PDB file of C-alpha atoms in Angstrom:
ATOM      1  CA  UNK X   1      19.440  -2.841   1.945  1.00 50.00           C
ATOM      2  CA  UNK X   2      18.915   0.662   0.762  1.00 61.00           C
ATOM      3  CA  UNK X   3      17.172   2.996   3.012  1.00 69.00           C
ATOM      4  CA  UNK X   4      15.498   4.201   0.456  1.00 90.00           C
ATOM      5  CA  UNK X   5      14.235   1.045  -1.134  1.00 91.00           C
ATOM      6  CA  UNK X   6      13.112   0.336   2.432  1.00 92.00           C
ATOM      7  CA  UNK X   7      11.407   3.662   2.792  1.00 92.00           C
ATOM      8  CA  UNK X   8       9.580   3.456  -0.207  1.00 92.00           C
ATOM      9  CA  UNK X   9       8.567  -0.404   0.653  1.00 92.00           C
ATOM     10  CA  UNK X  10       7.366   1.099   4.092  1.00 92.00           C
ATOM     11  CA  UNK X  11       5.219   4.178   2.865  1.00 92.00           C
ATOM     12  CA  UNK X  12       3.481   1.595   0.205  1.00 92.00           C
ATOM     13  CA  UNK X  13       1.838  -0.414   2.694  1.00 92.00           C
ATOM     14  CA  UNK X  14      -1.037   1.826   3.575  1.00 90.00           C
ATOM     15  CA  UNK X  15      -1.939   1.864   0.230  1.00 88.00           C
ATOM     16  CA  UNK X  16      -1.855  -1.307  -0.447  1.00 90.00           C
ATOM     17  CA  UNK X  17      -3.140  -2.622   2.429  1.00 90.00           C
ATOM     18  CA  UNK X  18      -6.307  -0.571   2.127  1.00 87.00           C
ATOM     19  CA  UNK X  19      -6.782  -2.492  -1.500  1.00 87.00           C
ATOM     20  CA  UNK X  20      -5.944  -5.623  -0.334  1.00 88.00           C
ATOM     21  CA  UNK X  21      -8.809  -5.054   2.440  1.00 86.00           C
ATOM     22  CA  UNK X  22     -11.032  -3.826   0.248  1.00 84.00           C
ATOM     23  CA  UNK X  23     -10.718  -6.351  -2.245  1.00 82.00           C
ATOM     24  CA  UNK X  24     -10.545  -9.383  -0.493  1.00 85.00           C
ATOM     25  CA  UNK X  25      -9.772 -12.472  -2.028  1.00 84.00           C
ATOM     26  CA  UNK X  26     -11.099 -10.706  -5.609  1.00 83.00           C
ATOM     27  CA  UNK X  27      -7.789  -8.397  -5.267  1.00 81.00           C
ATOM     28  CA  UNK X  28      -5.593 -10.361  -8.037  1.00 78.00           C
ATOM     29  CA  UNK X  29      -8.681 -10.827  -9.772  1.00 79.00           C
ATOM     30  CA  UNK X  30     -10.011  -7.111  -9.746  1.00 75.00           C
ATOM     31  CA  UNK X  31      -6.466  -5.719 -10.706  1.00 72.00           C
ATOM     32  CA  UNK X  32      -6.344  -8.302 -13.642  1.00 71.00           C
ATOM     33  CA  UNK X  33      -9.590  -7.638 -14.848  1.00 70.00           C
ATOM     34  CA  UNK X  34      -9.409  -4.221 -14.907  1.00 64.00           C
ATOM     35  CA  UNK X  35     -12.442  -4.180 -12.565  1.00 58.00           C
ATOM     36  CA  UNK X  36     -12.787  -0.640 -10.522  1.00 57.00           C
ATOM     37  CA  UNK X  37     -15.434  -0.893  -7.464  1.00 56.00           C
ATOM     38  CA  UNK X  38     -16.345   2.820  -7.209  1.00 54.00           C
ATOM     39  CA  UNK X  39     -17.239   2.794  -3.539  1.00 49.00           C
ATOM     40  CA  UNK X  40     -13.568   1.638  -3.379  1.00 58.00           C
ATOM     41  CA  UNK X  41     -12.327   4.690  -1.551  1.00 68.00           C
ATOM     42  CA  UNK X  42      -8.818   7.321  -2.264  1.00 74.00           C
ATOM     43  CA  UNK X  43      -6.578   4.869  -0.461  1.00 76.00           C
ATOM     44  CA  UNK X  44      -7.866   1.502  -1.792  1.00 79.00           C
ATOM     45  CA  UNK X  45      -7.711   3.247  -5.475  1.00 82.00           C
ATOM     46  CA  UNK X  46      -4.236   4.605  -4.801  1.00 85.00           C
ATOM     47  CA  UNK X  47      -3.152   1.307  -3.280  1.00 85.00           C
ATOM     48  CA  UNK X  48      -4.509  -0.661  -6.703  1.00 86.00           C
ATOM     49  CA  UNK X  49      -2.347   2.044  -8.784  1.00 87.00           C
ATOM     50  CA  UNK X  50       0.769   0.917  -6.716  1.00 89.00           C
ATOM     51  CA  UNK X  51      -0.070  -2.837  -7.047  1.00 90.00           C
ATOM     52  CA  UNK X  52      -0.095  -2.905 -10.700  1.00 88.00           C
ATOM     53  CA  UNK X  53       2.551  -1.144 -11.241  1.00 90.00           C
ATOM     54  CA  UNK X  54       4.555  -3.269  -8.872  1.00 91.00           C
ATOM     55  CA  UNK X  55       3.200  -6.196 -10.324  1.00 88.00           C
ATOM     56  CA  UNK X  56       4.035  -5.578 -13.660  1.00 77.00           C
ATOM     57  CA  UNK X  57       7.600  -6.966 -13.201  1.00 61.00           C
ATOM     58  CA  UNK X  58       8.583 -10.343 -13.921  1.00 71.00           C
ATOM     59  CA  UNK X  59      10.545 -12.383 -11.072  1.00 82.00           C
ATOM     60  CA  UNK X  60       9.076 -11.293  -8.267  1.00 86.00           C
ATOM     61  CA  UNK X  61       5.579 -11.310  -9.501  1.00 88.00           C
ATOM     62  CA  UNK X  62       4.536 -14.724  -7.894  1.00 89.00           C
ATOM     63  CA  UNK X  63       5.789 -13.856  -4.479  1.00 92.00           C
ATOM     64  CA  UNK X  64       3.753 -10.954  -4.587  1.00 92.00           C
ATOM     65  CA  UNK X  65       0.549 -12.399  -5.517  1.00 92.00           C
ATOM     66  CA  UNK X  66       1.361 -15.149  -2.929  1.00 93.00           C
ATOM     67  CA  UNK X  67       2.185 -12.092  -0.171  1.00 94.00           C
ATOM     68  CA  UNK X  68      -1.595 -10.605  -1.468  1.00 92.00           C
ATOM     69  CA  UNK X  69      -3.505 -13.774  -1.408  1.00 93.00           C
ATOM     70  CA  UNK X  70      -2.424 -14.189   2.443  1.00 94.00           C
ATOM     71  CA  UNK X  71      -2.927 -10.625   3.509  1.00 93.00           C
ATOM     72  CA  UNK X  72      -6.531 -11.033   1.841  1.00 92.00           C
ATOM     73  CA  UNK X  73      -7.016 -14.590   3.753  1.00 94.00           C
ATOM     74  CA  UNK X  74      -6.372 -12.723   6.878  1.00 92.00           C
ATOM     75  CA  UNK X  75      -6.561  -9.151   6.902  1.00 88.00           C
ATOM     76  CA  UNK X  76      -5.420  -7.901   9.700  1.00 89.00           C
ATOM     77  CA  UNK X  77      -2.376 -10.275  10.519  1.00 92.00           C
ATOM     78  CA  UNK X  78       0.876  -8.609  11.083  1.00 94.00           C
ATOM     79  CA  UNK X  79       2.897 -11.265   9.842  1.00 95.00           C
ATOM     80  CA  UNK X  80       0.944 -10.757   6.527  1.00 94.00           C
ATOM     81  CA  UNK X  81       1.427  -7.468   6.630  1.00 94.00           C
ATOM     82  CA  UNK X  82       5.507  -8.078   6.572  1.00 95.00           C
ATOM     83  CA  UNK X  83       5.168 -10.384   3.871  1.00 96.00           C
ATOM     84  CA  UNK X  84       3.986  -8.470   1.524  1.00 95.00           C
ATOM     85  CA  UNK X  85       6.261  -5.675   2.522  1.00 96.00           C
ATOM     86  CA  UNK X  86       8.995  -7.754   2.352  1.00 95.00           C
ATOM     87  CA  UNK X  87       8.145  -8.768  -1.278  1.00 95.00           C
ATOM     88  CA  UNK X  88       7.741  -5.279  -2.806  1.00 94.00           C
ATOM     89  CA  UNK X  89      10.887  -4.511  -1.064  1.00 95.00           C
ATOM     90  CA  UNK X  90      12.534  -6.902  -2.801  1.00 93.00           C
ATOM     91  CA  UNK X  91      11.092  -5.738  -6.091  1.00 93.00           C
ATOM     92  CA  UNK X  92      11.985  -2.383  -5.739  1.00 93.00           C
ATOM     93  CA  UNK X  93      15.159  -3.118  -4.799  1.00 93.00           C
ATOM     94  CA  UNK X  94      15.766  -5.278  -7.822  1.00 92.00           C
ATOM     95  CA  UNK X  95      14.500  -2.505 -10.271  1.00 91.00           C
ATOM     96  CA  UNK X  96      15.748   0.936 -10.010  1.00 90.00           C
ATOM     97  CA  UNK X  97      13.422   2.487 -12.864  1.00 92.00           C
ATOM     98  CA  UNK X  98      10.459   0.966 -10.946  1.00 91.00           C
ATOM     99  CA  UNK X  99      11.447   2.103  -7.199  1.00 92.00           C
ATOM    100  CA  UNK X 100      11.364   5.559  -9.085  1.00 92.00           C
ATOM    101  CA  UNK X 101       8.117   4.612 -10.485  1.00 92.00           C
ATOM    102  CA  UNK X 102       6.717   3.522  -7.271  1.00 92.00           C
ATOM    103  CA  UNK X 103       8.197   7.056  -5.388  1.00 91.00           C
ATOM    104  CA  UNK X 104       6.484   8.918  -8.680  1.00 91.00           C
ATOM    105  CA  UNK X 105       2.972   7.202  -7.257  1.00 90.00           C
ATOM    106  CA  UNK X 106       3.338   7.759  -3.956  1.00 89.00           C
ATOM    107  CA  UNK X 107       4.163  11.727  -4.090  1.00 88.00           C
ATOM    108  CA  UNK X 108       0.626  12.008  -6.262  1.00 84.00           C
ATOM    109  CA  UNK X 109      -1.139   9.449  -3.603  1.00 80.00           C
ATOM    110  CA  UNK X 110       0.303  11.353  -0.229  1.00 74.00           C
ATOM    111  CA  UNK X 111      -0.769  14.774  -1.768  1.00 71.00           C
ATOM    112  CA  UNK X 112      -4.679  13.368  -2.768  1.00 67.00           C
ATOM    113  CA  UNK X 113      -4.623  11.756   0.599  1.00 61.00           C
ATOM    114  CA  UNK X 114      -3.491  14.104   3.127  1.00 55.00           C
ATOM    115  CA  UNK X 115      -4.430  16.639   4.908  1.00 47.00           C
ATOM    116  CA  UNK X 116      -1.930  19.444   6.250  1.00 43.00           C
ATOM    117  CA  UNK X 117      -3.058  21.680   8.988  1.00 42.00           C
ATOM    118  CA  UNK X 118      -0.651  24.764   9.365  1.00 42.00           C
ATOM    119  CA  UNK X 119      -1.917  25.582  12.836  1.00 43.00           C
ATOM    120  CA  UNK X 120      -0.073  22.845  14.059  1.00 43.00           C
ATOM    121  CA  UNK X 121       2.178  21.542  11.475  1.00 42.00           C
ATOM    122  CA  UNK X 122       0.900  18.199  11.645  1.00 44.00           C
ATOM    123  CA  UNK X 123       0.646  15.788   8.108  1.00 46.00           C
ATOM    124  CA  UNK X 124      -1.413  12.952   8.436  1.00 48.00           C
ATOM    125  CA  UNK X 125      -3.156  10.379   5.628  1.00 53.00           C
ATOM    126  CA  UNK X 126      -5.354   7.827   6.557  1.00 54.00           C
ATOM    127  CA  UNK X 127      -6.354   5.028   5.600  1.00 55.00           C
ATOM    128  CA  UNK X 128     -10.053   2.853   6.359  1.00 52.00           C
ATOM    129  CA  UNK X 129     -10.537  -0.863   5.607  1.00 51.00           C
ATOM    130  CA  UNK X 130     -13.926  -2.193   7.303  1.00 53.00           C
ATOM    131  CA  UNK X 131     -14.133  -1.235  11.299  1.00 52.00           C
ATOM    132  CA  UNK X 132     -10.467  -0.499  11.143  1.00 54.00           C
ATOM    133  CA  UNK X 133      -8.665   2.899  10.136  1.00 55.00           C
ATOM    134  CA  UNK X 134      -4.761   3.206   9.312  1.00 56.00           C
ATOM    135  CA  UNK X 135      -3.080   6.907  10.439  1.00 56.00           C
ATOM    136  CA  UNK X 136       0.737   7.904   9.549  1.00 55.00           C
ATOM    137  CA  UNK X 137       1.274  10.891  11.780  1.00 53.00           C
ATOM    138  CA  UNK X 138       4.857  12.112  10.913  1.00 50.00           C
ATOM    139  CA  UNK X 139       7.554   9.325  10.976  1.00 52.00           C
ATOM    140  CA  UNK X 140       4.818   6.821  12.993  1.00 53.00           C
ATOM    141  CA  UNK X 141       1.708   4.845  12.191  1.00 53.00           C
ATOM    142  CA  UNK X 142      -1.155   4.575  14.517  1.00 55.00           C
ATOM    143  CA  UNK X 143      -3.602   1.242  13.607  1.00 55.00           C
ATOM    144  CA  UNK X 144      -6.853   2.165  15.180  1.00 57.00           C
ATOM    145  CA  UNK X 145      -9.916  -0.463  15.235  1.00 56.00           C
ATOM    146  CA  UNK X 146     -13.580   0.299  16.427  1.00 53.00           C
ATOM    147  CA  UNK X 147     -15.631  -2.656  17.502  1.00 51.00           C
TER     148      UNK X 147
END
């Protein structure tokens, strides 16, 4: 598999996720209809961006939506998580022009979602879904939940 492909794939899921959690079980729905919830939030928004444009390709449309439609039945199962990110993997790596796409989205997400402190060279987006918040420091990912 190409790094890259699997990069991409990997940097995606915050994004999505955050949609997907947003959304709930309305997330197919929402992106079909064109339907925008305001109140939505940056990473929900960008995530919804990168969905339809992933979806827009044919074969592996259906195991996306199937991928969504679990993550939304249980939001914050791992497993769930992988599926999905296995499926846009797949479609990315089956579609050069839209892994370039997808890279395209994510530059203009990361930069409208992050904040860079030069004190301590630190980059860091986040990510909130409900009592839970989603943090890429660097190279990592922190998954932080208050109760």
């Amino acid at each position: 598999m190409d790094m890259d492909v699997t990069h991409t794939a990997a940097a995606v899921m915050p994004f999505v996720t955050a949609a997907v959690q947003t959304y709930g079980a309305m997330t197919l729905e929402k992106l079909r209809d064109g339907v925008i919830d305001g109140a939505s939030g940056a990473s929900a928004d960008w995530g919804r961006r990168l969905l339809l444009r992933i979806l827009g390709k044919g074969e592996t449309q259906a195991g996306i939506e199937g991928a969504v439609e679990e993550l939304a039945a249980e939001p914050q199962d791992e497993d769930a998580v992988a599926a999905l990110r296995l499926q846009i993997r797949r479609a990315l790596a089956s579609d050069p022009s839209l892994q370039a796409d997808v890279s395209r989205i994510l530059v203009d997400a990361s930069s409208a979602t992050s904040q860079v402190s030069t004190d301590f060279r630190v980059t860091q987006s986040a990510a909130s879904f409900g009592s839970s918040q989603q943090a890429v420091l660097g190279n990592g990912t922190q998954n932080v939940q208050f109760k």
